[in-house]
Amino acid sequence: MVIRNGQQTQLKGEVFYPAPEVIEAAHIPDRDRVAAEAQQNLAEFWGKIATENFEWYEPWERVLDDSNEPFYEWFVGAKVNIIHNALDRHMRTETRNRAAIIWEGEPGDRRVYTYQMLNHEVSKFASVLRALGVGKGDRVTIYMGRVPELVVAMLACAKIGAIHSVVYGGFSTEALLQRIEDSHSKVLVTQDGAWLRGNIVELKKIANEALERAGTIQTVVTVKRTGQDVEMVHGRDYWYHDLMTQPIAVASTPTEVMDAEDPLYILYTSGTTGKPKAILHTHGGYMVGTATTLKWVFDIRPDDVWWCAADPGWVTGHSYIVYAPLVLGATGFIYEGAPTYPYPDRWWELVERYGITILYTAPTAIRGLMRFGESWPNRHDLSSLRLLGSVGEPINPEAWRWYYRVIGKERTPIMDTWWQTETGMFMITPLPSMPLKPGSATLPFPGIDVDVVDDEGKPVEPNEEGYLVIKNPWPAMLRTIYGDPDRYVQQYWSRFEEQGWYLPGDSARKDEDGYIWVIGRIDDVIKVSGYRLGTAEVESALVSHPTVAEAAVIGVPDELRGNVIRAYCILRQGYEGSEKLEQELKEHVGHEMGPIAKPVSIEFVRDLPKTRSGKIMRRVLRARALGQDVGDLTTLAD
Ligand code: 6R9
């Protein structure tokens, strides 16, 4: 039984009610009250939050400018730098001596950075970047594993007003090259290698390969991590530790005063067609949106040890490993390696050793750990945990229940947060005091107006599937696609142009209690182990092989990884499909794109189903692969 809007309501379906202690202990506002406030006056709602919780060099003239929609602007006219809030201001309080980052490497080495130490390192690297000619608005590509220097590099860019573009360390040559070229980055920050399951991922070697073909990079800074010999190009390549001991590394580097709407970073993500899109986020609104959502949803307190187990190279890491926790002055934990290395209890050992209080991860990781059974987590004292979280794809109820029972010991609510690279912050999510339904991300965050609608934009009946739409702007929203504003409008705002709604590209259901159940992507985006990939990228990697004339890929459901990729290839004349070629093509995709993009199977075909205008009908391939009815084929060409 819960009280909502002053009335007692019995929710339908499988419901988990939070224990009274959880509700009482939570330092968070009452959801219904704040949601009502936000609904009454959105600008006032965010304006009040922005005033009370953040420091601005100069105040804004307007909280929200919607005069040029969909190019919304937030905190217009304000001067700020997210680094001032994430580091500088903490130097004046006792937060200075608190651990900002507790880190453990895969081989078991450990480091702790207090806020003071992190600020010192960031300031020095910021001055190194300046000395290398990086200025406000310049792009810096960062291609690294999960090491503290990755966080330092991001923060150092932000401090001097440069725009970072982090490329996930699991990506490979072609993916890195494309992202460097598209962003016209001047400087690349990388590392010799990253540890993964006891092996070295040779990041510098991959970077060298990409740089043979990329013209814009003038300087490469390499962090020494794994220690093997790497090729350094004279006059272009420097070691991080060398630069940081030079006189150019000055600790008193000032933080650049930025406009609230100045770019903070770009992050490439996969879209419907073509090459990945550079999603642009800004200093002011992004800071307000990410820190507020983290504070309310995970109820972060000074004595917490927050572990967001995502990779910093994806948006989850940007928002909730790097920026929001630091802005809140929280202590975050980062682990470098694989969850099951060397044994399947590595994560649980870490929870115990560091007294992790909140764990935030992806369903695919939970399913992966679940496979090894309960005895591994049961060997460890997990009683420090008080909240759990999930992100990246819908969580299947079975994994939810296991996470809740085996890891959370039926004490810790699970925050299933729906959001995207584009939204920057949690959009549909419970707060710890809310009743939960396994598999549902529950209700929109206060101030977010979400609905599920049909083709015409009419709300669908309860439990019917429809388009998920967001009806109003929010502070951490993407501002544009960097370098391609038309595509920004086309991609996100054209489907329901008349209504002015944002289209996330997901389908969903809303149940009779208003709880939202996200079903999955309605476009050509595939989520493999929670990682977002585009069919077009994998297809172009396949076609870049000399034997392949044409390729189509689809995502099919997989128990462990959520989805896996299946590919269909038409070979060039003179080539025959074989097991050997299939293997070679998989390796090729791995080499070009990265291991996560490798198809599980490749079928050699003579033809692909296409519309008369030549678009591949992946829906038909998917239906066939799943043994389902292929549906309406009237648009099929042949
Ligand atoms: C944060 C992140 C975004 C897409 C999104 C949706 C899926 C993310 C989810 C979820 C169901 C959740 N997604 N969280 N689906 N429940 N809690 O994952 O960003 O990589 O841009 O992916 O991920 O399909 O549209 P991103």
XYZ file of N, CA and C and ligand atoms in Angstrom, residues 269 314-316 360 390-395 416-422 428 439 441 504-506 518-521 525 527 530-532, ligand 1:
125
model
N 27.726 8.526 -30.467
C 26.825 7.409 -30.226
C 26.160 7.019 -31.531
N 31.548 5.642 -21.888
C 30.157 5.745 -22.312
C 29.495 6.821 -21.469
N 28.298 7.197 -21.847
C 27.676 8.333 -21.171
C 27.470 8.066 -19.681
N 27.181 6.822 -19.327
C 26.955 6.503 -17.920
C 28.186 6.887 -17.097
N 25.896 0.399 -9.073
C 25.081 0.753 -10.252
C 25.706 0.065 -11.454
N 20.415 -0.143 -11.962
C 20.522 -0.837 -13.243
C 20.360 0.170 -14.370
N 21.067 -0.044 -15.467
C 21.010 0.869 -16.604
C 21.487 0.187 -17.876
N 21.005 0.670 -19.005
C 21.565 0.257 -20.290
C 20.606 -0.500 -21.170
N 19.711 -1.250 -20.570
C 18.726 -2.013 -21.324
C 17.650 -2.441 -20.333
N 16.515 -2.927 -20.841
C 15.493 -3.373 -19.896
C 16.064 -4.516 -19.060
N 15.780 -4.521 -17.769
C 16.255 -5.631 -16.934
C 15.164 -6.693 -16.873
N 16.090 1.282 -11.335
C 16.228 0.969 -12.762
C 16.058 2.278 -13.521
N 17.170 2.813 -14.019
C 17.174 4.163 -14.590
C 17.175 4.109 -16.113
N 16.149 4.663 -16.727
C 16.124 4.764 -18.192
C 16.613 6.147 -18.613
N 17.574 6.159 -19.482
C 18.070 7.419 -20.053
C 18.975 7.121 -21.222
N 19.574 8.139 -21.816
C 20.370 7.971 -23.031
C 21.555 8.933 -23.050
N 22.481 8.670 -23.963
C 23.577 9.603 -24.213
C 22.995 11.004 -24.427
N 21.918 11.052 -25.183
C 21.311 12.322 -25.551
C 20.673 13.032 -24.359
N 13.618 8.375 -16.681
C 12.560 7.578 -16.060
C 13.261 6.730 -15.012
N 11.543 -4.883 -13.730
C 11.463 -4.740 -15.179
C 10.909 -3.402 -15.612
N 11.095 0.793 -15.258
C 11.886 1.929 -14.769
C 10.989 2.902 -13.994
N 12.987 9.567 -28.383
C 14.196 8.841 -27.962
C 14.539 7.651 -28.854
N 13.536 7.117 -29.584
C 13.799 5.944 -30.417
C 13.521 4.621 -29.726
N 12.790 4.663 -28.615
C 12.427 3.442 -27.889
C 10.916 3.221 -27.955
N 9.952 -0.002 -20.603
C 10.632 0.232 -21.881
C 10.858 -1.119 -22.539
N 10.501 -1.217 -23.820
C 10.615 -2.495 -24.514
C 11.936 -2.585 -25.269
N 12.242 -1.570 -26.052
C 13.509 -1.629 -26.786
C 13.526 -0.624 -27.913
N 14.574 -0.660 -28.700
C 14.765 0.325 -29.764
C 13.805 0.044 -30.915
N 19.393 0.727 -33.940
C 20.403 0.696 -32.888
C 20.310 -0.668 -32.195
N 21.653 -2.885 -28.873
C 22.337 -2.842 -27.590
C 22.952 -4.212 -27.316
N 24.603 -4.004 -23.318
C 24.379 -2.633 -22.862
C 25.121 -1.590 -23.693
N 26.009 -2.023 -24.569
C 26.750 -1.074 -25.420
C 25.948 -0.770 -26.665
N 25.942 0.501 -27.003
C 25.096 0.927 -28.106
C 25.863 0.887 -29.424
C 22.419 5.320 -20.462
C 22.488 4.599 -21.759
C 20.317 4.473 -24.617
C 19.331 3.349 -24.863
C 17.900 3.728 -24.604
C 17.270 2.374 -24.310
C 18.352 1.638 -23.539
C 19.021 2.487 -21.258
C 17.533 1.544 -19.982
C 17.258 1.207 -21.319
C 15.420 0.002 -20.647
C 16.670 1.037 -18.955
N 18.213 1.792 -22.088
N 18.624 2.349 -19.987
N 16.211 0.431 -21.642
N 15.619 0.269 -19.347
N 16.865 1.298 -17.660
O 22.357 3.394 -21.797
O 22.694 5.380 -22.876
O 24.095 4.040 -24.520
O 22.832 6.142 -25.219
O 21.643 3.999 -24.732
O 19.578 2.261 -23.958
O 17.033 1.694 -25.503
O 17.360 4.368 -25.728
P 22.888 4.921 -24.376
